[in-house]
PDB file of C-alpha atoms in Angstrom:
ATOM      1  CA  MET A  20     -65.465  -4.168 -47.713  1.00  0.00           C
ATOM      2  CA  ILE A  21     -66.584  -3.215 -44.209  1.00  0.00           C
ATOM      3  CA  ASN A  22     -69.127  -5.477 -42.628  1.00  0.00           C
ATOM      4  CA  PRO A  23     -72.127  -3.241 -41.648  1.00  0.00           C
ATOM      5  CA  LEU A  24     -72.621  -5.084 -38.400  1.00  0.00           C
ATOM      6  CA  GLN A  25     -68.936  -4.717 -37.442  1.00  0.00           C
ATOM      7  CA  TYR A  26     -69.122  -1.015 -38.320  1.00  0.00           C
ATOM      8  CA  LEU A  27     -72.141  -0.455 -36.071  1.00  0.00           C
ATOM      9  CA  VAL A  28     -70.518  -2.343 -33.197  1.00  0.00           C
ATOM     10  CA  ALA A  29     -67.308  -0.275 -33.562  1.00  0.00           C
ATOM     11  CA  ARG A  30     -69.228   3.025 -33.670  1.00  0.00           C
ATOM     12  CA  PHE A  31     -71.273   2.027 -30.641  1.00  0.00           C
ATOM     13  CA  GLY A  32     -68.050   1.230 -28.743  1.00  0.00           C
ATOM     14  CA  GLN A  33     -66.630   4.669 -29.650  1.00  0.00           C
ATOM     15  CA  PHE A  34     -69.835   6.316 -28.436  1.00  0.00           C
ATOM     16  CA  VAL A  35     -69.734   4.441 -25.111  1.00  0.00           C
ATOM     17  CA  SER A  36     -66.047   5.337 -24.614  1.00  0.00           C
ATOM     18  CA  ALA A  37     -66.689   9.011 -25.360  1.00  0.00           C
ATOM     19  CA  PHE A  38     -69.682   9.052 -23.027  1.00  0.00           C
ATOM     20  CA  ALA A  39     -67.625   7.469 -20.240  1.00  0.00           C
ATOM     21  CA  LEU A  40     -64.774   9.969 -20.747  1.00  0.00           C
ATOM     22  CA  GLY A  41     -67.237  12.861 -20.687  1.00  0.00           C
ATOM     23  CA  ALA A  42     -68.730  11.583 -17.474  1.00  0.00           C
ATOM     24  CA  VAL A  43     -65.270  11.413 -15.893  1.00  0.00           C
ATOM     25  CA  LEU A  44     -64.424  14.964 -16.998  1.00  0.00           C
ATOM     26  CA  LEU A  45     -67.752  16.312 -15.783  1.00  0.00           C
ATOM     27  CA  GLY A  46     -67.223  14.562 -12.487  1.00  0.00           C
ATOM     28  CA  ALA A  47     -63.875  16.295 -12.044  1.00  0.00           C
ATOM     29  CA  PHE A  48     -65.507  19.709 -12.203  1.00  0.00           C
ATOM     30  CA  ALA A  49     -68.897  18.995 -10.637  1.00  0.00           C
ATOM     31  CA  PRO A  50     -69.469  19.260  -6.870  1.00  0.00           C
ATOM     32  CA  ALA A  51     -68.409  16.072  -5.107  1.00  0.00           C
ATOM     33  CA  VAL A  52     -71.636  14.578  -3.776  1.00  0.00           C
ATOM     34  CA  ASN A  53     -71.612  11.338  -1.803  1.00  0.00           C
ATOM     35  CA  ALA A  54     -73.083   8.242  -3.430  1.00  0.00           C
ATOM     36  CA  ASP A  55     -75.904   8.355  -0.890  1.00  0.00           C
ATOM     37  CA  GLY A  56     -76.355  12.113  -1.375  1.00  0.00           C
ATOM     38  CA  ARG A  57     -75.327  13.014   2.181  1.00  0.00           C
ATOM     39  CA  LEU A  58     -74.000  16.545   1.955  1.00  0.00           C
ATOM     40  CA  VAL A  59     -74.367  18.945   4.893  1.00  0.00           C
ATOM     41  CA  SER A  60     -74.455  22.697   4.202  1.00  0.00           C
ATOM     42  CA  LEU A  61     -73.199  24.899   7.039  1.00  0.00           C
ATOM     43  CA  GLY A  62     -74.111  28.617   7.170  1.00  0.00           C
ATOM     44  CA  THR A  63     -71.383  30.802   8.666  1.00  0.00           C
ATOM     45  CA  GLY A  64     -70.834  34.553   8.208  1.00  0.00           C
ATOM     46  CA  GLY A  65     -68.754  37.065   6.284  1.00  0.00           C
ATOM     47  CA  VAL A  66     -65.205  36.063   5.392  1.00  0.00           C
ATOM     48  CA  THR A  67     -63.714  38.713   7.733  1.00  0.00           C
ATOM     49  CA  GLY A  68     -65.516  37.418  10.834  1.00  0.00           C
ATOM     50  CA  LEU A  69     -64.965  34.339  12.994  1.00  0.00           C
ATOM     51  CA  TYR A  70     -68.041  32.342  11.922  1.00  0.00           C
ATOM     52  CA  TYR A  71     -66.472  31.642   8.536  1.00  0.00           C
ATOM     53  CA  PRO A  72     -63.192  30.113   9.811  1.00  0.00           C
ATOM     54  CA  ALA A  73     -65.102  28.315  12.592  1.00  0.00           C
ATOM     55  CA  GLY A  74     -67.384  26.680  10.037  1.00  0.00           C
ATOM     56  CA  GLY A  75     -64.417  25.981   7.796  1.00  0.00           C
ATOM     57  CA  ALA A  76     -62.579  24.279  10.660  1.00  0.00           C
ATOM     58  CA  LEU A  77     -65.590  22.127  11.499  1.00  0.00           C
ATOM     59  CA  CYS A  78     -66.150  21.113   7.877  1.00  0.00           C
ATOM     60  CA  ARG A  79     -62.455  20.350   7.499  1.00  0.00           C
ATOM     61  CA  LEU A  80     -62.514  17.986  10.473  1.00  0.00           C
ATOM     62  CA  MET A  81     -65.713  16.375   9.237  1.00  0.00           C
ATOM     63  CA  ASN A  82     -64.338  15.865   5.734  1.00  0.00           C
ATOM     64  CA  ILE A  83     -61.108  14.384   7.131  1.00  0.00           C
ATOM     65  CA  THR A  84     -63.209  11.680   8.798  1.00  0.00           C
ATOM     66  CA  ARG A  85     -65.577  11.254   5.843  1.00  0.00           C
ATOM     67  CA  ALA A  86     -64.564   7.619   5.349  1.00  0.00           C
ATOM     68  CA  GLN A  87     -66.087   6.852   8.742  1.00  0.00           C
ATOM     69  CA  HIS A  88     -69.520   8.433   8.212  1.00  0.00           C
ATOM     70  CA  GLY A  89     -69.892   9.101   4.464  1.00  0.00           C
ATOM     71  CA  ILE A  90     -70.962  12.742   4.896  1.00  0.00           C
ATOM     72  CA  ARG A  91     -69.407  15.750   3.167  1.00  0.00           C
ATOM     73  CA  CYS A  92     -69.588  19.152   4.850  1.00  0.00           C
ATOM     74  CA  GLU A  93     -69.750  22.344   2.777  1.00  0.00           C
ATOM     75  CA  VAL A  94     -69.326  25.900   4.121  1.00  0.00           C
ATOM     76  CA  ARG A  95     -71.637  28.703   2.959  1.00  0.00           C
ATOM     77  CA  SER A  96     -70.744  32.349   3.627  1.00  0.00           C
ATOM     78  CA  THR A  97     -73.805  34.370   4.774  1.00  0.00           C
ATOM     79  CA  PRO A  98     -74.526  37.705   6.477  1.00  0.00           C
ATOM     80  CA  GLY A  99     -74.575  35.910   9.862  1.00  0.00           C
ATOM     81  CA  SER A 100     -76.828  34.774  12.707  1.00  0.00           C
ATOM     82  CA  VAL A 101     -80.285  35.942  11.657  1.00  0.00           C
ATOM     83  CA  THR A 102     -79.815  34.846   8.034  1.00  0.00           C
ATOM     84  CA  ASN A 103     -78.514  31.452   9.150  1.00  0.00           C
ATOM     85  CA  LEU A 104     -81.512  30.955  11.423  1.00  0.00           C
ATOM     86  CA  LYS A 105     -84.009  31.882   8.726  1.00  0.00           C
ATOM     87  CA  ARG A 106     -82.330  29.675   6.132  1.00  0.00           C
ATOM     88  CA  VAL A 107     -82.115  26.666   8.451  1.00  0.00           C
ATOM     89  CA  ILE A 108     -85.771  27.141   9.436  1.00  0.00           C
ATOM     90  CA  GLY A 109     -86.687  27.381   5.729  1.00  0.00           C
ATOM     91  CA  GLY A 110     -84.663  24.305   4.774  1.00  0.00           C
ATOM     92  CA  LYS A 111     -82.119  26.222   2.677  1.00  0.00           C
ATOM     93  CA  LEU A 112     -79.287  25.267   5.061  1.00  0.00           C
ATOM     94  CA  ASP A 113     -78.797  22.135   7.143  1.00  0.00           C
ATOM     95  CA  VAL A 114     -76.722  23.652   9.940  1.00  0.00           C
ATOM     96  CA  GLY A 115     -75.796  27.179  10.997  1.00  0.00           C
ATOM     97  CA  ILE A 116     -73.847  29.230  13.504  1.00  0.00           C
ATOM     98  CA  ALA A 117     -75.730  31.889  15.452  1.00  0.00           C
ATOM     99  CA  GLU A 118     -75.488  33.908  18.617  1.00  0.00           C
ATOM    100  CA  ALA A 119     -77.279  32.134  21.441  1.00  0.00           C
ATOM    101  CA  GLY A 120     -79.362  35.281  21.980  1.00  0.00           C
ATOM    102  CA  GLN A 121     -80.650  35.217  18.401  1.00  0.00           C
ATOM    103  CA  LEU A 122     -81.235  31.468  18.600  1.00  0.00           C
ATOM    104  CA  HIS A 123     -83.280  32.044  21.766  1.00  0.00           C
ATOM    105  CA  ASP A 124     -85.359  34.672  19.933  1.00  0.00           C
ATOM    106  CA  ALA A 125     -85.944  32.308  17.011  1.00  0.00           C
ATOM    107  CA  VAL A 126     -87.073  29.468  19.284  1.00  0.00           C
ATOM    108  CA  THR A 127     -89.409  31.683  21.300  1.00  0.00           C
ATOM    109  CA  GLY A 128     -90.638  33.938  18.478  1.00  0.00           C
ATOM    110  CA  GLN A 129     -89.165  37.255  19.617  1.00  0.00           C
ATOM    111  CA  GLY A 130     -87.086  40.022  18.060  1.00  0.00           C
ATOM    112  CA  LYS A 131     -86.696  39.396  14.334  1.00  0.00           C
ATOM    113  CA  PHE A 132     -88.876  36.262  14.514  1.00  0.00           C
ATOM    114  CA  THR A 133     -92.633  36.708  14.443  1.00  0.00           C
ATOM    115  CA  GLU A 134     -93.502  33.177  15.559  1.00  0.00           C
ATOM    116  CA  PRO A 135     -91.853  30.426  17.643  1.00  0.00           C
ATOM    117  CA  ASN A 136     -89.742  27.822  15.858  1.00  0.00           C
ATOM    118  CA  PRO A 137     -89.803  24.770  18.139  1.00  0.00           C
ATOM    119  CA  GLN A 138     -88.076  22.598  15.526  1.00  0.00           C
ATOM    120  CA  LEU A 139     -84.670  24.257  16.138  1.00  0.00           C
ATOM    121  CA  ARG A 140     -82.050  22.157  17.926  1.00  0.00           C
ATOM    122  CA  ALA A 141     -78.615  23.032  19.315  1.00  0.00           C
ATOM    123  CA  LEU A 142     -75.543  20.840  18.855  1.00  0.00           C
ATOM    124  CA  PHE A 143     -73.085  22.683  21.132  1.00  0.00           C
ATOM    125  CA  ASN A 144     -71.713  26.121  22.006  1.00  0.00           C
ATOM    126  CA  LEU A 145     -68.596  27.179  20.130  1.00  0.00           C
ATOM    127  CA  TYR A 146     -66.983  30.214  21.789  1.00  0.00           C
ATOM    128  CA  PRO A 147     -68.004  33.472  23.500  1.00  0.00           C
ATOM    129  CA  GLU A 148     -68.735  36.511  21.359  1.00  0.00           C
ATOM    130  CA  TYR A 149     -68.098  39.895  22.947  1.00  0.00           C
ATOM    131  CA  ILE A 150     -69.923  43.177  22.388  1.00  0.00           C
ATOM    132  CA  SER A 151     -66.919  45.138  21.145  1.00  0.00           C
ATOM    133  CA  VAL A 152     -67.165  48.899  20.685  1.00  0.00           C
ATOM    134  CA  LEU A 153     -64.255  50.246  18.655  1.00  0.00           C
ATOM    135  CA  SER A 154     -63.576  53.978  18.344  1.00  0.00           C
ATOM    136  CA  ARG A 155     -60.970  56.345  16.978  1.00  0.00           C
ATOM    137  CA  THR A 156     -58.834  57.711  19.791  1.00  0.00           C
ATOM    138  CA  ASP A 157     -59.076  61.237  18.331  1.00  0.00           C
ATOM    139  CA  SER A 158     -62.898  61.134  18.435  1.00  0.00           C
ATOM    140  CA  GLY A 159     -63.229  61.957  22.136  1.00  0.00           C
ATOM    141  CA  ILE A 160     -65.005  58.643  22.792  1.00  0.00           C
ATOM    142  CA  SER A 161     -63.837  56.913  25.954  1.00  0.00           C
ATOM    143  CA  SER A 162     -67.130  55.314  27.061  1.00  0.00           C
ATOM    144  CA  PHE A 163     -70.314  54.065  25.428  1.00  0.00           C
ATOM    145  CA  ALA A 164     -72.150  57.207  26.582  1.00  0.00           C
ATOM    146  CA  ASP A 165     -69.789  59.267  24.412  1.00  0.00           C
ATOM    147  CA  LEU A 166     -71.232  57.772  21.213  1.00  0.00           C
ATOM    148  CA  ARG A 167     -74.088  60.273  21.371  1.00  0.00           C
ATOM    149  CA  GLY A 168     -73.489  63.012  18.817  1.00  0.00           C
ATOM    150  CA  LYS A 169     -70.852  61.017  16.935  1.00  0.00           C
ATOM    151  CA  ARG A 170     -70.613  59.341  13.519  1.00  0.00           C
ATOM    152  CA  VAL A 171     -71.575  55.742  14.219  1.00  0.00           C
ATOM    153  CA  ASN A 172     -71.837  52.619  12.113  1.00  0.00           C
ATOM    154  CA  ILE A 173     -74.964  50.676  13.102  1.00  0.00           C
ATOM    155  CA  GLY A 174     -74.456  47.744  10.692  1.00  0.00           C
ATOM    156  CA  LYS A 175     -76.706  46.213   8.089  1.00  0.00           C
ATOM    157  CA  GLU A 176     -80.412  45.650   8.694  1.00  0.00           C
ATOM    158  CA  GLY A 177     -80.925  42.349  10.489  1.00  0.00           C
ATOM    159  CA  SER A 178     -77.273  42.021  11.519  1.00  0.00           C
ATOM    160  CA  SER A 179     -76.337  41.019  15.065  1.00  0.00           C
ATOM    161  CA  GLN A 180     -74.454  44.249  15.625  1.00  0.00           C
ATOM    162  CA  ARG A 181     -77.508  46.297  14.686  1.00  0.00           C
ATOM    163  CA  ILE A 182     -79.795  44.251  16.934  1.00  0.00           C
ATOM    164  CA  THR A 183     -77.318  44.531  19.830  1.00  0.00           C
ATOM    165  CA  LEU A 184     -76.850  48.260  19.379  1.00  0.00           C
ATOM    166  CA  ALA A 185     -80.632  48.674  19.319  1.00  0.00           C
ATOM    167  CA  MET A 186     -80.830  46.930  22.717  1.00  0.00           C
ATOM    168  CA  LEU A 187     -78.236  49.293  24.175  1.00  0.00           C
ATOM    169  CA  MET A 188     -79.874  52.353  22.621  1.00  0.00           C
ATOM    170  CA  SER A 189     -83.295  51.345  23.928  1.00  0.00           C
ATOM    171  CA  ALA A 190     -81.958  51.078  27.471  1.00  0.00           C
ATOM    172  CA  ARG A 191     -80.549  54.609  27.190  1.00  0.00           C
ATOM    173  CA  LYS A 192     -83.665  55.875  25.363  1.00  0.00           C
ATOM    174  CA  TRP A 193     -81.560  56.940  22.397  1.00  0.00           C
ATOM    175  CA  ARG A 194     -82.786  57.279  18.825  1.00  0.00           C
ATOM    176  CA  LEU A 195     -80.803  57.231  15.596  1.00  0.00           C
ATOM    177  CA  GLY A 196     -81.172  61.019  15.472  1.00  0.00           C
ATOM    178  CA  ASP A 197     -78.952  61.220  18.553  1.00  0.00           C
ATOM    179  CA  PHE A 198     -75.947  60.381  16.345  1.00  0.00           C
ATOM    180  CA  SER A 199     -74.490  63.072  14.078  1.00  0.00           C
ATOM    181  CA  GLU A 200     -74.200  60.535  11.242  1.00  0.00           C
ATOM    182  CA  VAL A 201     -75.534  56.992  10.846  1.00  0.00           C
ATOM    183  CA  HIS A 202     -73.763  54.479   8.585  1.00  0.00           C
ATOM    184  CA  GLN A 203     -74.922  50.984   7.628  1.00  0.00           C
ATOM    185  CA  LEU A 204     -71.699  49.273   6.638  1.00  0.00           C
ATOM    186  CA  ALA A 205     -71.008  45.599   6.024  1.00  0.00           C
ATOM    187  CA  PRO A 206     -68.446  44.080   8.435  1.00  0.00           C
ATOM    188  CA  ALA A 207     -65.703  43.962   5.794  1.00  0.00           C
ATOM    189  CA  LYS A 208     -65.874  47.767   5.316  1.00  0.00           C
ATOM    190  CA  GLN A 209     -66.013  48.950   8.930  1.00  0.00           C
ATOM    191  CA  ALA A 210     -62.327  48.963   9.869  1.00  0.00           C
ATOM    192  CA  LYS A 211     -61.461  50.775   6.613  1.00  0.00           C
ATOM    193  CA  ALA A 212     -64.149  53.413   7.273  1.00  0.00           C
ATOM    194  CA  LEU A 213     -62.734  53.959  10.755  1.00  0.00           C
ATOM    195  CA  CYS A 214     -59.192  54.315   9.408  1.00  0.00           C
ATOM    196  CA  GLU A 215     -60.338  56.708   6.664  1.00  0.00           C
ATOM    197  CA  ASN A 216     -62.061  58.908   9.288  1.00  0.00           C
ATOM    198  CA  LYS A 217     -65.504  58.341   7.799  1.00  0.00           C
ATOM    199  CA  ILE A 218     -66.921  57.122  11.129  1.00  0.00           C
ATOM    200  CA  ASP A 219     -65.967  57.672  14.762  1.00  0.00           C
ATOM    201  CA  ALA A 220     -67.064  54.309  16.114  1.00  0.00           C
ATOM    202  CA  THR A 221     -68.500  50.937  15.256  1.00  0.00           C
ATOM    203  CA  LEU A 222     -69.769  47.967  17.225  1.00  0.00           C
ATOM    204  CA  TYR A 223     -68.963  44.320  16.601  1.00  0.00           C
ATOM    205  CA  VAL A 224     -70.339  41.193  18.250  1.00  0.00           C
ATOM    206  CA  VAL A 225     -67.426  38.871  17.676  1.00  0.00           C
ATOM    207  CA  GLY A 226     -65.035  36.261  19.015  1.00  0.00           C
ATOM    208  CA  HIS A 227     -61.469  37.345  19.702  1.00  0.00           C
ATOM    209  CA  PRO A 228     -58.882  37.861  18.406  1.00  0.00           C
ATOM    210  CA  SER A 229     -60.646  39.489  15.451  1.00  0.00           C
ATOM    211  CA  GLY A 230     -58.723  40.305  12.297  1.00  0.00           C
ATOM    212  CA  ALA A 231     -60.853  43.378  11.561  1.00  0.00           C
ATOM    213  CA  ILE A 232     -60.347  44.829  15.041  1.00  0.00           C
ATOM    214  CA  LYS A 233     -56.629  44.031  14.978  1.00  0.00           C
ATOM    215  CA  GLU A 234     -56.392  45.870  11.650  1.00  0.00           C
ATOM    216  CA  ALA A 235     -58.088  49.002  12.992  1.00  0.00           C
ATOM    217  CA  ILE A 236     -56.051  49.112  16.224  1.00  0.00           C
ATOM    218  CA  ARG A 237     -52.828  48.590  14.272  1.00  0.00           C
ATOM    219  CA  ASP A 238     -53.460  50.920  11.343  1.00  0.00           C
ATOM    220  CA  CYS A 239     -55.451  53.888  12.614  1.00  0.00           C
ATOM    221  CA  ASP A 240     -54.957  54.447  16.333  1.00  0.00           C
ATOM    222  CA  SER A 241     -58.253  52.968  17.456  1.00  0.00           C
ATOM    223  CA  ALA A 242     -59.186  51.414  20.788  1.00  0.00           C
ATOM    224  CA  LEU A 243     -61.804  49.151  22.332  1.00  0.00           C
ATOM    225  CA  ILE A 244     -63.938  50.793  25.011  1.00  0.00           C
ATOM    226  CA  SER A 245     -65.850  49.311  27.932  1.00  0.00           C
ATOM    227  CA  LEU A 246     -69.591  49.239  28.453  1.00  0.00           C
ATOM    228  CA  ALA A 247     -70.942  50.876  31.607  1.00  0.00           C
ATOM    229  CA  PRO A 248     -72.367  48.546  34.295  1.00  0.00           C
ATOM    230  CA  GLU A 249     -75.890  49.743  33.434  1.00  0.00           C
ATOM    231  CA  ASP A 250     -75.337  48.866  29.754  1.00  0.00           C
ATOM    232  CA  ILE A 251     -74.212  45.353  30.668  1.00  0.00           C
ATOM    233  CA  ALA A 252     -77.171  44.931  33.033  1.00  0.00           C
ATOM    234  CA  ALA A 253     -79.608  46.090  30.334  1.00  0.00           C
ATOM    235  CA  VAL A 254     -78.346  43.531  27.801  1.00  0.00           C
ATOM    236  CA  ILE A 255     -78.490  40.686  30.323  1.00  0.00           C
ATOM    237  CA  ALA A 256     -82.009  41.696  31.376  1.00  0.00           C
ATOM    238  CA  HIS A 257     -83.120  41.697  27.731  1.00  0.00           C
ATOM    239  CA  ASN A 258     -81.879  38.182  26.954  1.00  0.00           C
ATOM    240  CA  PRO A 259     -80.926  35.419  29.426  1.00  0.00           C
ATOM    241  CA  HIS A 260     -78.090  34.107  27.249  1.00  0.00           C
ATOM    242  CA  TYR A 261     -75.933  37.224  27.655  1.00  0.00           C
ATOM    243  CA  GLN A 262     -73.391  37.463  30.458  1.00  0.00           C
ATOM    244  CA  SER A 263     -70.879  39.926  31.853  1.00  0.00           C
ATOM    245  CA  LEU A 264     -67.413  39.329  30.355  1.00  0.00           C
ATOM    246  CA  THR A 265     -63.919  40.769  30.509  1.00  0.00           C
ATOM    247  CA  LEU A 266     -62.164  41.060  27.157  1.00  0.00           C
ATOM    248  CA  SER A 267     -58.408  40.716  27.575  1.00  0.00           C
ATOM    249  CA  GLY A 268     -56.459  43.531  25.940  1.00  0.00           C
ATOM    250  CA  HIS A 269     -53.617  41.051  25.480  1.00  0.00           C
ATOM    251  CA  TYR A 270     -55.264  39.887  22.252  1.00  0.00           C
ATOM    252  CA  TYR A 271     -54.260  43.184  20.632  1.00  0.00           C
ATOM    253  CA  GLY A 272     -50.897  44.015  22.161  1.00  0.00           C
ATOM    254  CA  GLU A 273     -49.229  44.568  25.507  1.00  0.00           C
ATOM    255  CA  GLY A 274     -50.399  48.203  25.734  1.00  0.00           C
ATOM    256  CA  GLN A 275     -54.106  47.427  25.354  1.00  0.00           C
ATOM    257  CA  ALA A 276     -56.255  47.596  28.498  1.00  0.00           C
ATOM    258  CA  ASP A 277     -58.834  44.964  29.433  1.00  0.00           C
ATOM    259  CA  VAL A 278     -62.412  45.858  28.481  1.00  0.00           C
ATOM    260  CA  GLN A 279     -65.557  45.254  30.540  1.00  0.00           C
ATOM    261  CA  THR A 280     -68.436  44.218  28.359  1.00  0.00           C
ATOM    262  CA  ALA A 281     -71.162  41.631  27.817  1.00  0.00           C
ATOM    263  CA  GLY A 282     -71.218  38.649  25.539  1.00  0.00           C
ATOM    264  CA  VAL A 283     -73.067  35.619  24.288  1.00  0.00           C
ATOM    265  CA  ASN A 284     -72.010  32.216  22.981  1.00  0.00           C
ATOM    266  CA  ALA A 285     -71.849  31.366  19.298  1.00  0.00           C
ATOM    267  CA  THR A 286     -73.866  28.163  18.905  1.00  0.00           C
ATOM    268  CA  LEU A 287     -73.946  25.463  16.246  1.00  0.00           C
ATOM    269  CA  PHE A 288     -77.579  24.578  15.538  1.00  0.00           C
ATOM    270  CA  THR A 289     -79.807  22.593  13.193  1.00  0.00           C
ATOM    271  CA  ARG A 290     -83.406  21.318  12.920  1.00  0.00           C
ATOM    272  CA  SER A 291     -85.061  18.435  14.720  1.00  0.00           C
ATOM    273  CA  ASP A 292     -85.431  16.542  11.421  1.00  0.00           C
ATOM    274  CA  MET A 293     -81.675  16.167  10.959  1.00  0.00           C
ATOM    275  CA  PRO A 294     -80.993  12.407  11.152  1.00  0.00           C
ATOM    276  CA  GLU A 295     -79.511  11.381  14.475  1.00  0.00           C
ATOM    277  CA  GLU A 296     -76.463   9.765  12.855  1.00  0.00           C
ATOM    278  CA  VAL A 297     -75.612  12.998  10.979  1.00  0.00           C
ATOM    279  CA  ALA A 298     -75.751  15.137  14.121  1.00  0.00           C
ATOM    280  CA  TYR A 299     -73.705  12.487  15.940  1.00  0.00           C
ATOM    281  CA  ALA A 300     -71.068  12.501  13.183  1.00  0.00           C
ATOM    282  CA  MET A 301     -70.740  16.317  13.218  1.00  0.00           C
ATOM    283  CA  VAL A 302     -70.231  16.422  16.974  1.00  0.00           C
ATOM    284  CA  GLU A 303     -67.850  13.469  16.953  1.00  0.00           C
ATOM    285  CA  ALA A 304     -65.773  15.013  14.140  1.00  0.00           C
ATOM    286  CA  LEU A 305     -64.943  18.037  16.295  1.00  0.00           C
ATOM    287  CA  PHE A 306     -64.642  16.579  19.782  1.00  0.00           C
ATOM    288  CA  SER A 307     -62.693  13.480  18.735  1.00  0.00           C
ATOM    289  CA  GLN A 308     -60.171  15.877  17.119  1.00  0.00           C
ATOM    290  CA  PHE A 309     -60.464  18.648  19.692  1.00  0.00           C
ATOM    291  CA  GLU A 310     -56.756  19.496  19.986  1.00  0.00           C
ATOM    292  CA  LYS A 311     -56.506  19.748  16.219  1.00  0.00           C
ATOM    293  CA  PHE A 312     -59.544  22.073  16.213  1.00  0.00           C
ATOM    294  CA  ARG A 313     -57.940  24.350  18.815  1.00  0.00           C
ATOM    295  CA  ARG A 314     -54.895  24.779  16.576  1.00  0.00           C
ATOM    296  CA  LEU A 315     -56.930  25.892  13.547  1.00  0.00           C
ATOM    297  CA  HIS A 316     -57.486  29.489  14.759  1.00  0.00           C
ATOM    298  CA  PRO A 317     -56.068  31.631  17.620  1.00  0.00           C
ATOM    299  CA  ALA A 318     -59.609  32.225  18.931  1.00  0.00           C
ATOM    300  CA  PHE A 319     -60.000  28.484  19.568  1.00  0.00           C
ATOM    301  CA  ALA A 320     -56.736  28.057  21.492  1.00  0.00           C
ATOM    302  CA  HIS A 321     -58.238  28.528  24.959  1.00  0.00           C
ATOM    303  CA  LEU A 322     -61.542  26.733  24.456  1.00  0.00           C
ATOM    304  CA  LYS A 323     -62.553  24.137  27.041  1.00  0.00           C
ATOM    305  CA  ILE A 324     -64.850  21.192  26.363  1.00  0.00           C
ATOM    306  CA  GLU A 325     -66.759  21.747  29.611  1.00  0.00           C
ATOM    307  CA  ASP A 326     -67.681  25.300  28.527  1.00  0.00           C
ATOM    308  CA  MET A 327     -68.810  24.187  25.076  1.00  0.00           C
ATOM    309  CA  VAL A 328     -70.951  21.343  26.406  1.00  0.00           C
ATOM    310  CA  GLY A 329     -71.891  22.410  29.922  1.00  0.00           C
ATOM    311  CA  THR A 330     -73.066  25.982  29.279  1.00  0.00           C
ATOM    312  CA  PRO A 331     -76.881  26.258  28.937  1.00  0.00           C
ATOM    313  CA  LEU A 332     -78.042  26.044  25.333  1.00  0.00           C
ATOM    314  CA  ALA A 333     -80.544  28.404  23.704  1.00  0.00           C
ATOM    315  CA  ALA A 334     -82.428  25.499  22.065  1.00  0.00           C
ATOM    316  CA  PRO A 335     -82.986  21.869  23.065  1.00  0.00           C
ATOM    317  CA  MET A 336     -79.963  19.661  22.344  1.00  0.00           C
ATOM    318  CA  HIS A 337     -80.309  17.429  19.296  1.00  0.00           C
ATOM    319  CA  PRO A 338     -80.576  13.726  20.268  1.00  0.00           C
ATOM    320  CA  GLY A 339     -77.569  12.852  18.072  1.00  0.00           C
ATOM    321  CA  ALA A 340     -75.379  15.355  19.904  1.00  0.00           C
ATOM    322  CA  GLU A 341     -76.672  14.213  23.278  1.00  0.00           C
ATOM    323  CA  ARG A 342     -75.939  10.577  22.438  1.00  0.00           C
ATOM    324  CA  TYR A 343     -72.319  11.396  21.537  1.00  0.00           C
ATOM    325  CA  PHE A 344     -71.722  13.475  24.678  1.00  0.00           C
ATOM    326  CA  ARG A 345     -73.189  10.768  26.924  1.00  0.00           C
ATOM    327  CA  GLU A 346     -71.156   8.039  25.283  1.00  0.00           C
ATOM    328  CA  ALA A 347     -68.010  10.175  25.620  1.00  0.00           C
ATOM    329  CA  GLY A 348     -68.757  10.915  29.299  1.00  0.00           C
ATOM    330  CA  MET A 349     -69.129  14.656  28.669  1.00  0.00           C
ATOM    331  CA  LEU A 350     -72.711  14.860  30.000  1.00  0.00           C
TER     332      LEU A 350
END
């Protein structure tokens, strides 16, 4: 005859064992959160652009060194700069990547931002992004002025390409009606639309080499075109973080000519309430493994620490980043 007390003890042991096993199984499939809850979310961009692999590279380096700081980094794909800024400001992301020009607007309350956001802080500049106008060679477009009367993709509302194109159009006193057709395509669909002869031209603001641009040049006889000196001057006058740049045609093959354009740095940013040790750890993760970072994408191969740290930032530097750079002798 079974002792009731022994039976209850045995059943309780089975229950505890099952509960423990369930917890283990749930843990295998649940997001891995640190014991102290320190998870950093990093807003990037679409998977075809450079923000996404840049954020992925940074999170990879941070997660490699997780034993040192106890922080896990997680990449979030977003529409890009403006979305990242709004989500970081609203507390929906911890860190983001944005064009320095858009970060400047967010700090000062201009453009897409109706009020200043003094809580934004920069960590460091990543790489230059170039205004890159891509057109079909059979479209008759050989300069930016030739876009008038053509089928042009202006990008999604709130996207960096749309904001940049609006700056250029304003300087020339153009309106959307000056194009024969206006398309509002997501970045992932633009090269395909160009190759399928649905548009004559599109504009990217991107680091190079760009997979989407390489695809269009390779598959459908497209070419990058230069901005006129007055276009470059207009962009620089509009925002102090733009500069005149030369885009090497070598990125896209020996036959490609260099392109004169303007550009702006992609910047890693956060809020002032990020703990100093977290900002320090993010900066240390990249710069203590800088050569490894440069090997993670062709666009990072020629980066120099002095450009990433020494170039003026569009927001005040976070104290955690500043402490690392001073300790490392980079400031």
